[in-house]
Short mmCIF file of C-alpha atoms and ligand atoms in Angstrom, two decimals:
data_model
loop_
_atom_site.label_atom_id
_atom_site.label_comp_id
_atom_site.label_asym_id
_atom_site.label_seq_id
_atom_site.Cartn_x
_atom_site.Cartn_y
_atom_site.Cartn_z
CA MET R 6 9.57 7.43 17.20
CA THR R 7 6.69 6.18 19.32
CA GLU R 8 3.04 5.34 18.76
CA LYS R 9 2.10 8.64 20.38
CA ASP R 10 4.17 10.91 18.13
CA ARG R 11 2.29 13.68 16.42
CA PHE R 12 2.79 16.22 13.66
CA ILE R 13 2.29 19.94 14.14
CA ILE R 14 1.38 21.28 10.72
CA GLU R 15 1.08 24.93 9.81
CA GLY R 16 -1.23 25.07 6.82
CA GLY R 17 -1.47 27.44 3.92
CA HIS R 18 2.03 27.10 2.42
CA PRO R 19 2.07 26.33 -1.29
CA LEU R 20 4.35 23.45 -2.35
CA GLY R 21 7.20 23.87 -4.84
CA GLY R 22 10.43 22.31 -6.09
CA HIS R 23 10.90 18.55 -6.29
CA LEU R 24 9.53 15.58 -4.36
CA ARG R 25 10.84 12.09 -5.08
CA VAL R 26 8.36 9.25 -5.14
CA GLN R 27 9.73 6.36 -3.03
CA GLY R 28 9.66 2.68 -3.94
CA ALA R 29 6.26 1.04 -3.54
CA LYS R 30 5.39 -0.51 -0.18
CA ASN R 31 2.86 -2.84 -1.80
CA SER R 32 5.51 -4.07 -4.20
CA VAL R 33 8.44 -4.51 -1.85
CA LEU R 34 6.55 -6.59 0.74
CA PRO R 35 5.55 -9.49 -1.56
CA ILE R 36 8.97 -9.36 -3.24
CA MET R 37 10.69 -9.66 0.15
CA ALA R 38 8.49 -12.71 0.79
CA ALA R 39 9.40 -14.11 -2.63
CA ALA R 40 13.10 -13.80 -1.78
CA VAL R 41 12.73 -16.74 0.67
CA MET R 42 12.14 -18.96 -2.37
CA CYS R 43 15.57 -18.17 -3.88
CA ARG R 44 18.58 -20.16 -2.76
CA GLY R 45 21.30 -17.51 -2.41
CA GLU R 46 21.47 -13.75 -1.96
CA SER R 47 18.90 -11.63 -3.80
CA ARG R 48 19.20 -7.89 -4.12
CA ILE R 49 16.22 -5.53 -3.97
CA ASP R 50 16.82 -1.88 -4.88
CA ASN R 51 14.76 1.25 -4.20
CA VAL R 52 13.48 -0.16 -0.91
CA PRO R 53 11.69 2.51 1.16
CA ASP R 54 12.55 2.78 4.85
CA LEU R 55 9.15 2.03 6.40
CA SER R 56 7.97 0.33 9.56
CA ASP R 57 6.22 -2.37 7.46
CA VAL R 58 9.52 -3.11 5.69
CA ARG R 59 11.23 -3.42 9.09
CA THR R 60 8.53 -5.90 10.15
CA ALA R 61 9.10 -7.94 6.97
CA ILE R 62 12.85 -7.94 7.76
CA SER R 63 12.07 -9.32 11.24
CA ILE R 64 10.00 -12.09 9.64
CA LEU R 65 12.79 -12.95 7.20
CA ARG R 66 15.31 -13.11 10.06
CA HIS R 67 12.96 -15.28 12.11
CA LEU R 68 12.79 -17.69 9.16
CA GLY R 69 16.58 -17.91 9.18
CA ALA R 70 17.33 -15.63 6.21
CA LYS R 71 20.29 -13.27 6.40
CA VAL R 72 19.21 -9.72 5.66
CA ARG R 73 21.29 -6.60 5.37
CA ARG R 74 20.44 -3.14 4.21
CA GLU R 75 22.86 -0.86 2.37
CA GLY R 76 21.26 2.49 1.64
CA ALA R 77 18.14 1.81 -0.40
CA SER R 78 19.23 -1.75 -1.26
CA LEU R 79 18.21 -4.81 0.66
CA TYR R 80 20.13 -8.09 0.42
CA VAL R 81 18.24 -11.23 1.39
CA ASP R 82 20.02 -14.57 1.58
CA ALA R 83 17.60 -17.42 2.14
CA SER R 84 20.12 -20.25 1.54
CA SER R 85 19.57 -21.83 4.91
CA LEU R 86 16.08 -21.32 6.30
CA THR R 87 15.62 -22.64 9.82
CA ALA R 88 11.90 -22.00 10.45
CA HIS R 89 8.65 -22.26 8.53
CA ASP R 90 6.38 -20.36 10.92
CA ILE R 91 5.59 -16.73 11.69
CA PRO R 92 5.08 -15.86 15.38
CA ASP R 93 1.83 -14.22 16.38
CA GLY R 94 3.48 -10.93 17.39
CA LEU R 95 4.86 -10.40 13.88
CA MET R 96 1.59 -11.42 12.20
CA ARG R 97 -0.28 -8.88 14.27
CA ARG R 98 2.10 -6.06 13.38
CA MET R 99 1.26 -6.22 9.69
CA ARG R 100 -1.59 -7.84 7.81
CA SER R 101 0.63 -8.14 4.74
CA SER R 102 2.58 -10.86 6.58
CA VAL R 103 0.02 -13.15 4.94
CA PHE R 104 2.08 -12.96 1.69
CA PHE R 105 4.66 -15.10 3.40
CA LEU R 106 2.20 -18.01 3.36
CA GLY R 107 2.60 -18.77 -0.38
CA ALA R 108 6.34 -18.04 -0.29
CA ILE R 109 7.10 -20.23 2.76
CA LEU R 110 5.00 -23.05 1.28
CA ALA R 111 6.99 -22.81 -1.96
CA ALA R 112 10.29 -22.77 -0.07
CA CYS R 113 9.62 -25.29 2.75
CA GLY R 114 6.52 -27.26 1.71
CA ARG R 115 4.77 -26.28 4.94
CA CYS R 116 3.92 -23.15 6.89
CA GLU R 117 2.37 -22.16 10.18
CA MET R 118 1.11 -18.71 11.05
CA SER R 119 -1.63 -17.09 13.04
CA TYR R 120 -4.66 -15.67 11.33
CA PRO R 121 -4.00 -12.04 10.40
CA GLY R 122 -7.46 -11.12 11.73
CA GLY R 123 -9.31 -7.88 11.24
CA CYS R 124 -7.69 -4.49 11.07
CA GLU R 125 -8.56 -0.84 10.97
CA LEU R 126 -10.27 -1.19 7.56
CA GLY R 127 -12.89 -3.60 8.88
CA PRO R 128 -12.74 -7.37 8.64
CA ARG R 129 -10.16 -8.52 6.10
CA PRO R 130 -10.71 -12.23 5.67
CA ILE R 131 -8.25 -14.51 3.88
CA ASP R 132 -10.78 -17.01 2.52
CA LEU R 133 -9.78 -16.25 -1.09
CA HIS R 134 -6.12 -16.96 -0.27
CA ILE R 135 -7.06 -20.26 1.36
CA ASP R 136 -9.43 -21.33 -1.45
CA ALA R 137 -6.76 -20.56 -4.08
CA LEU R 138 -4.08 -22.52 -2.22
CA ARG R 139 -6.43 -25.47 -1.67
CA GLU R 140 -7.10 -25.56 -5.42
CA LEU R 141 -3.36 -26.12 -5.79
CA GLY R 142 -3.60 -29.20 -3.58
CA ILE R 143 -2.32 -27.52 -0.44
CA SER R 144 -3.98 -28.72 2.76
CA ILE R 145 -4.81 -25.99 5.23
CA SER R 146 -6.28 -26.41 8.68
CA GLU R 147 -7.41 -23.59 10.92
CA GLU R 148 -7.45 -24.11 14.67
CA GLY R 149 -7.34 -21.70 17.58
CA GLY R 150 -6.47 -18.76 15.34
CA ARG R 151 -3.50 -20.68 13.82
CA LEU R 152 -3.20 -21.76 10.20
CA THR R 153 -1.25 -24.89 9.38
CA ALA R 154 -0.60 -25.45 5.69
CA ARG R 155 1.18 -28.28 3.94
CA VAL R 156 1.93 -29.01 0.29
CA GLU R 157 0.54 -32.57 0.32
CA HIS R 158 -0.74 -33.47 -3.12
CA PRO R 159 0.33 -30.50 -5.23
CA ARG R 160 -1.52 -30.08 -8.49
CA ALA R 161 -1.11 -27.34 -11.03
CA GLY R 162 -4.31 -26.28 -12.80
CA ASP R 163 -6.92 -23.55 -12.87
CA VAL R 164 -7.40 -21.30 -9.86
CA HIS R 165 -10.46 -19.08 -10.10
CA LEU R 166 -10.65 -16.12 -7.73
CA ALA R 167 -14.18 -15.08 -6.80
CA PHE R 168 -12.86 -11.49 -6.46
CA PRO R 169 -9.57 -10.13 -7.86
CA SER R 170 -7.87 -9.90 -4.46
CA VAL R 171 -4.35 -8.51 -4.67
CA GLY R 172 -2.98 -10.61 -1.83
CA ALA R 173 -4.70 -13.85 -2.93
CA THR R 174 -3.33 -13.39 -6.47
CA GLU R 175 0.19 -12.90 -5.10
CA ASN R 176 -0.04 -15.84 -2.70
CA ALA R 177 -1.29 -18.15 -5.47
CA MET R 178 1.51 -16.96 -7.80
CA LEU R 179 4.15 -17.62 -5.16
CA ALA R 180 2.88 -21.07 -4.22
CA ALA R 181 2.34 -22.11 -7.86
CA CYS R 182 6.00 -21.43 -8.69
CA ALA R 183 6.96 -24.59 -6.76
CA ILE R 184 4.28 -26.82 -8.29
CA PRO R 185 5.30 -28.65 -11.48
CA GLY R 186 2.94 -28.03 -14.41
CA THR R 187 0.95 -25.04 -15.61
CA THR R 188 -1.28 -23.07 -13.24
CA ARG R 189 -3.62 -20.38 -14.52
CA ILE R 190 -4.99 -17.83 -12.07
CA ARG R 191 -8.26 -16.53 -13.47
CA ASN R 192 -9.92 -13.28 -12.42
CA ALA R 193 -6.50 -12.27 -11.09
CA ALA R 194 -5.91 -8.80 -9.67
CA ARG R 195 -4.24 -6.55 -12.26
CA GLU R 196 -2.38 -4.12 -9.98
CA PRO R 197 1.03 -2.98 -11.27
CA GLU R 198 2.70 -4.34 -8.12
CA ILE R 199 1.80 -7.83 -9.37
CA ARG R 200 3.80 -7.14 -12.55
CA ASN R 201 6.74 -6.12 -10.37
CA LEU R 202 6.45 -9.45 -8.49
CA GLN R 203 6.33 -11.36 -11.80
CA GLU R 204 9.45 -9.49 -12.92
CA PHE R 205 11.33 -10.55 -9.77
CA LEU R 206 10.23 -14.18 -9.93
CA ASN R 207 11.09 -14.44 -13.64
CA ALA R 208 14.50 -12.88 -12.98
CA ALA R 209 14.96 -15.67 -10.41
CA GLY R 210 14.22 -18.36 -13.01
CA ALA R 211 10.43 -18.74 -12.76
CA CYS R 212 8.25 -18.74 -15.86
CA ILE R 213 5.22 -16.50 -15.35
CA LEU R 214 3.19 -14.75 -18.03
CA GLY R 215 0.26 -12.37 -17.93
CA ALA R 216 0.65 -10.36 -14.70
CA GLY R 217 -1.31 -7.16 -15.23
CA SER R 218 -4.05 -9.06 -17.08
CA GLU R 219 -6.97 -11.15 -15.81
CA THR R 220 -5.18 -14.44 -16.35
CA ILE R 221 -1.74 -15.23 -15.02
CA GLU R 222 0.00 -18.36 -16.18
CA ILE R 223 2.70 -19.96 -14.04
CA ARG R 224 4.80 -22.82 -15.37
CA GLY R 225 5.95 -24.12 -12.03
CA GLY R 226 8.52 -26.50 -10.65
CA ARG R 227 11.70 -24.63 -11.61
CA PRO R 228 14.33 -24.07 -8.95
CA LEU R 229 14.80 -20.38 -8.20
CA HIS R 230 18.17 -18.71 -7.98
CA PRO R 231 18.90 -15.28 -6.46
CA ALA R 232 17.68 -12.31 -8.45
CA HIS R 233 18.01 -8.54 -8.65
CA ILE R 234 15.04 -6.18 -8.90
CA ARG R 235 14.26 -2.48 -8.60
CA ILE R 236 11.03 -1.70 -6.77
CA MET R 237 8.57 0.34 -8.86
CA PRO R 238 7.65 3.87 -7.71
CA ASP R 239 4.79 3.97 -5.21
CA ARG R 240 1.65 5.05 -7.06
CA ILE R 241 -0.25 5.84 -3.86
CA VAL R 242 2.57 8.05 -2.59
CA ALA R 243 2.57 9.74 -6.04
CA ALA R 244 -1.19 10.26 -5.69
CA THR R 245 -0.65 11.71 -2.20
CA TRP R 246 1.90 14.26 -3.39
CA LEU R 247 -0.33 15.18 -6.37
CA CYS R 248 -3.24 15.76 -4.00
CA ALA R 249 -1.08 17.69 -1.52
CA ALA R 250 0.01 20.13 -4.25
CA ALA R 251 -3.54 20.30 -5.62
CA ALA R 252 -5.00 21.18 -2.21
CA ALA R 253 -2.26 23.46 -0.86
CA GLY R 254 -1.50 25.02 -4.26
CA GLY R 255 1.91 25.39 -5.85
CA ASP R 256 4.11 24.11 -8.64
CA LEU R 257 5.70 20.78 -7.77
CA PHE R 258 7.70 18.23 -9.73
CA LEU R 259 7.29 14.60 -8.72
CA ASP R 260 10.44 12.70 -9.62
CA GLU R 261 9.72 9.15 -10.79
CA ALA R 262 5.91 9.50 -10.72
CA GLU R 263 4.37 7.41 -13.50
CA GLU R 264 1.16 8.77 -14.99
CA GLU R 265 -0.08 5.34 -16.19
CA THR R 266 -0.31 4.01 -12.64
CA VAL R 267 -2.12 7.08 -11.25
CA ALA R 268 -4.24 7.79 -14.34
CA THR R 269 -7.58 7.80 -12.51
CA VAL R 270 -6.31 10.19 -9.82
CA CYS R 271 -4.82 12.52 -12.46
CA ARG R 272 -8.13 12.49 -14.36
CA SER R 273 -10.09 13.57 -11.28
CA LEU R 274 -7.59 16.27 -10.35
CA ARG R 275 -7.52 17.67 -13.88
CA ARG R 276 -11.30 17.90 -13.87
CA ALA R 277 -10.99 19.78 -10.56
CA GLY R 278 -8.83 22.37 -12.31
CA VAL R 279 -5.33 21.09 -11.49
CA ARG R 280 -2.72 21.15 -14.22
CA ILE R 281 -0.66 17.94 -14.44
CA ASP R 282 1.95 17.50 -17.16
CA ARG R 283 4.12 14.55 -17.94
CA GLU R 284 7.68 15.81 -18.16
CA ARG R 285 10.99 14.00 -18.43
CA GLY R 286 11.55 11.88 -15.32
CA GLY R 287 8.17 12.46 -13.67
CA LEU R 288 5.03 14.58 -13.39
CA ARG R 289 4.66 18.30 -12.84
CA VAL R 290 1.62 19.48 -10.92
CA ARG R 291 0.39 23.06 -10.75
CA SER R 292 -2.54 24.30 -8.74
CA THR R 293 -3.92 27.56 -7.38
CA GLY R 294 -5.46 25.59 -4.50
CA ARG R 295 -8.95 26.65 -5.65
CA LEU R 296 -10.61 23.47 -6.88
CA ARG R 297 -13.87 22.51 -8.54
CA GLY R 298 -15.84 19.60 -7.12
CA GLY R 299 -18.48 17.71 -9.08
CA GLU R 300 -16.66 14.39 -9.21
CA VAL R 301 -18.22 10.95 -8.75
CA ILE R 302 -15.47 8.62 -7.54
CA ARG R 303 -16.06 4.88 -7.34
CA THR R 304 -13.24 2.77 -5.95
CA GLN R 305 -12.59 -0.36 -8.00
CA PRO R 306 -9.87 -2.95 -8.46
CA TYR R 307 -7.07 -1.70 -10.76
CA PRO R 308 -7.27 -0.09 -13.31
CA GLY R 309 -10.21 1.57 -11.53
CA PHE R 310 -9.84 4.29 -8.92
CA PRO R 311 -7.70 2.93 -6.04
CA THR R 312 -9.32 2.57 -2.64
CA ASP R 313 -5.98 3.64 -1.13
CA ALA R 314 -6.37 7.10 -2.73
CA GLN R 315 -10.05 7.58 -1.79
CA ALA R 316 -9.47 9.36 1.53
CA ILE R 317 -6.66 11.44 0.06
CA LEU R 318 -8.74 12.75 -2.84
CA MET R 319 -11.67 13.33 -0.49
CA ALA R 320 -9.49 15.52 1.73
CA THR R 321 -8.42 17.42 -1.39
CA LEU R 322 -11.96 18.01 -2.67
CA ALA R 323 -13.28 18.88 0.81
CA LYS R 324 -12.03 22.38 0.03
CA SER R 325 -13.61 23.03 -3.38
CA GLU R 326 -16.60 24.51 -5.12
CA GLY R 327 -19.37 22.00 -5.75
CA VAL R 328 -20.48 18.57 -4.61
CA SER R 329 -18.42 15.40 -5.04
CA ILE R 330 -19.57 11.88 -4.37
CA PHE R 331 -17.38 8.99 -3.24
CA VAL R 332 -18.49 5.36 -3.38
CA GLU R 333 -16.19 2.91 -1.56
CA ASN R 334 -16.55 -0.52 -3.14
CA ILE R 335 -13.48 -2.34 -1.82
CA PHE R 336 -13.39 -2.07 1.98
CA ASP R 337 -15.93 -1.59 4.76
CA SER R 338 -14.96 1.03 7.36
CA ARG R 339 -13.00 3.19 5.00
CA PHE R 340 -14.65 6.49 5.88
CA ARG R 341 -13.08 6.92 9.30
CA HIS R 342 -11.25 10.04 8.10
CA VAL R 343 -14.61 11.75 7.49
CA SER R 344 -15.34 12.75 11.10
CA GLU R 345 -11.83 14.23 11.37
CA LEU R 346 -12.26 16.24 8.14
CA VAL R 347 -15.58 17.50 9.50
CA ARG R 348 -13.75 18.77 12.62
CA MET R 349 -11.66 20.84 10.23
CA GLY R 350 -14.77 22.44 8.75
CA ALA R 351 -15.51 20.03 5.89
CA ASN R 352 -19.13 19.34 4.99
CA ILE R 353 -19.34 15.58 4.41
CA ARG R 354 -22.16 13.12 5.03
CA THR R 355 -21.90 9.37 4.72
CA GLU R 356 -24.47 6.70 4.21
CA GLY R 357 -23.29 3.13 3.87
CA ARG R 358 -20.64 3.02 1.17
CA THR R 359 -21.32 6.56 -0.06
CA ALA R 360 -19.92 9.89 1.10
CA VAL R 361 -21.31 13.19 -0.17
CA VAL R 362 -18.76 15.98 -0.01
CA CYS R 363 -20.16 19.52 -0.28
CA GLY R 364 -17.06 21.58 -0.92
CA VAL R 365 -16.32 24.44 1.51
CA PRO R 366 -14.19 27.52 0.82
CA ARG R 367 -11.75 26.85 3.65
CA LEU R 368 -10.62 24.23 6.17
CA CYS R 369 -9.42 25.30 9.63
CA GLY R 370 -6.49 23.82 11.48
CA CYS R 371 -7.39 21.80 14.58
CA GLU R 372 -6.56 18.57 16.43
CA VAL R 373 -7.21 15.47 14.33
CA CYS R 374 -6.35 11.81 14.61
CA ALA R 375 -5.03 9.39 11.96
CA CYS R 376 -6.93 6.12 12.32
CA ASP R 377 -5.17 4.22 9.52
CA LEU R 378 -2.37 4.73 7.01
CA ARG R 379 -4.27 6.42 4.17
CA ALA R 380 -6.59 8.32 6.51
CA GLY R 381 -3.39 9.71 8.05
CA ALA R 382 -2.10 10.76 4.64
CA ALA R 383 -5.47 12.33 3.82
CA LEU R 384 -5.49 14.34 7.04
CA CYS R 385 -1.93 15.46 6.40
CA VAL R 386 -3.10 16.78 2.99
CA ALA R 387 -6.07 18.54 4.62
CA CYS R 388 -3.81 20.11 7.28
CA LEU R 389 -1.42 21.40 4.60
CA ALA R 390 -4.36 23.08 2.84
CA ALA R 391 -6.03 24.40 6.02
CA GLU R 392 -5.76 27.83 7.57
CA GLY R 393 -3.80 27.86 10.83
CA GLU R 394 -2.07 25.16 12.83
CA SER R 395 -3.16 21.54 13.15
CA THR R 396 -2.00 18.72 15.37
CA LEU R 397 -2.17 15.31 13.74
CA PHE R 398 -2.11 12.44 16.26
CA HIS R 399 -1.22 8.76 15.78
CA VAL R 400 1.22 9.43 12.97
CA SER R 401 2.77 5.97 13.45
CA HIS R 402 0.17 4.88 10.88
CA ILE R 403 1.80 7.25 8.37
CA ASP R 404 5.24 5.77 9.15
CA ARG R 405 3.96 2.43 7.80
CA GLY R 406 3.79 3.79 4.28
CA TYR R 407 5.62 7.11 3.88
CA GLU R 408 9.38 7.49 4.13
CA ASN R 409 10.84 10.72 5.53
CA VAL R 410 7.54 12.45 5.11
CA ILE R 411 8.36 15.57 7.15
CA GLN R 412 11.76 16.17 5.62
CA LEU R 413 10.42 15.76 2.08
CA LEU R 414 7.37 17.98 2.52
CA ASN R 415 9.35 20.67 4.35
CA GLN R 416 11.90 20.72 1.51
CA ALA R 417 8.93 21.36 -0.78
CA GLY R 418 7.81 24.36 1.30
CA ALA R 419 5.53 22.83 3.94
CA SER R 420 5.87 23.60 7.63
CA ILE R 421 5.63 20.41 9.70
CA ARG R 422 7.38 19.26 12.83
CA ARG R 423 7.22 16.03 14.72
CA VAL R 424 6.65 16.02 18.46
CA ALA R 425 7.61 12.87 20.30
CA GLY R 426 5.41 10.91 22.67
CA GLU R 427 4.31 12.74 25.78
CA GLU R 428 5.99 16.12 25.17
CA GLU R 429 3.98 19.36 25.31
CA GLY R 430 1.09 17.68 27.19
CA GLY R 431 -0.28 16.01 24.08
CA LYS R 432 -3.65 14.38 24.30
CA SER R 433 -3.25 10.68 24.73
CA GLY R 434 -5.63 7.86 24.06
CA MET R 435 -6.95 9.35 20.82
C1 UD1 M 24 -3.86 -4.78 -1.08
C2 UD1 M 24 -3.00 -3.59 -0.70
C3 UD1 M 24 -3.84 -2.52 -0.04
C4 UD1 M 24 -5.02 -2.13 -0.93
C5 UD1 M 24 -5.79 -3.38 -1.35
C6 UD1 M 24 -6.89 -3.08 -2.36
C7 UD1 M 24 -0.86 -4.61 -0.27
C8 UD1 M 24 0.19 -4.91 0.73
N1 UD1 M 24 -1.97 -4.04 0.21
O1 UD1 M 24 -4.38 -5.31 0.13
O2 UD1 M 24 -3.02 -1.37 0.18
O3 UD1 M 24 -5.89 -1.29 -0.21
O4 UD1 M 24 -4.90 -4.34 -1.95
O5 UD1 M 24 -6.36 -2.44 -3.46
O6 UD1 M 24 -0.69 -4.84 -1.45
N2 UD1 M 24 -11.02 -10.10 0.57
C9 UD1 M 24 -11.78 -11.16 1.00
N3 UD1 M 24 -11.16 -12.36 1.16
C10 UD1 M 24 -9.84 -12.55 0.94
C11 UD1 M 24 -9.07 -11.45 0.49
C12 UD1 M 24 -9.69 -10.24 0.32
O7 UD1 M 24 -12.98 -11.04 1.22
O8 UD1 M 24 -9.34 -13.68 1.11
C13 UD1 M 24 -11.66 -8.78 0.41
C14 UD1 M 24 -11.07 -7.77 1.38
O9 UD1 M 24 -11.71 -7.84 2.64
C15 UD1 M 24 -11.34 -6.47 0.68
C16 UD1 M 24 -11.19 -6.84 -0.80
O10 UD1 M 24 -11.33 -8.25 -0.87
O11 UD1 M 24 -12.66 -6.06 0.92
C17 UD1 M 24 -9.85 -6.44 -1.41
O12 UD1 M 24 -8.80 -7.03 -0.71
P1 UD1 M 24 -7.39 -7.39 -1.36
O13 UD1 M 24 -7.37 -7.02 -2.81
O14 UD1 M 24 -7.07 -8.79 -0.99
O15 UD1 M 24 -6.44 -6.42 -0.57
P2 UD1 M 24 -5.07 -6.74 0.14
O16 UD1 M 24 -4.26 -7.67 -0.69
O17 UD1 M 24 -5.30 -7.07 1.57
#
């Protein structure tokens, strides 16, 4: 696999049979960070094989943890950490490395890392993380792109987040576990992955209540022992498979998909004419591939419509009857998939945070480029629903979040192949 790999996708095949929903990327990464706080070997099950997970393994090993993978289980032994820093190269590979800040502080009392910086979704500052940690008495200095943090005068108490940031909530939870007394995180993010993190930490001996609500209470200062957890199913991958079946048509069963965590996506797809039924062990989705538009989608923190599914649903409703409107409220620069969908024949206009999608009867296969993880997933959905062959470039973004994507989709009836690097005179530099 290289950065320049691409997918050749022949569109127009309906999807059928079963697709399993992998463990959640956004759950496993903070839990891997949390494992550094446990003295002994923790076991994490249902771990997807993703490039971001491999980066987190490199960080754990750099810190001195012993990590081994057996099938879908990951064993992390952080009994003898030897470092409390994350090198710049690893920080740059994955913005989520920032979760390690709270965990390393809890484990070592100090941490050094470079600033994660911006990324393909526009600037992603970490001011909320820093403010929350400072409220816990952690001193943080920023110099030359490096952060140096130290637990100097720890104090449990109230931490108020100006915005319910997922990462800041998780970092504050992790750091507060090591601070004696009761910390309450107010205006906390309510994403289900935060419940999964609470479950792991409590299994390790922490005492945390309220994850999934606006206030999370952490009674800190307890030593953590190794724990065992199963990673929850990935709700964004579930949303992607739902949208793929909706757009390409077919009758597909999604093993392990949980309707509660993708309720807003299911609601929009049902209104578009897709049939989704909860059946034992997952969700069944049936679609003729002919969809109705007319939706107004506003991305919001959970339980609102997830920003990570915005591009994917937009690709789905690009081929529909009627006009749909998308308002992106979480990230700047999250409409970079639009120009690629337009190349495929979609009729979409954007202004600021709003995209107006006038549904078209068909999309046509062509050359398109994935500019970030979810844009890549969205374009993959569009290519599956399009007439003719498409080439999707920069699929390394998709590898960050989707395990075995080609094998799984082909088993469900799609026709995709991966072409490595420079073969077949692919266009480079896209
Ligand atoms: C997490 C998810 C990501 C998802 C996002 C929003 C993981 C690994 N990633 O990212 O897939 O798209 O939630 O659901 O779980 N912000 C600040 N200052 C901060 C922190 C955030 O201004 O200190 C802003 C961000 O720029 C963004 C918004 O808050 O505009 C939401 O960010 P946040 O909830 O923190 O997302 P992440 O934790 O980075």
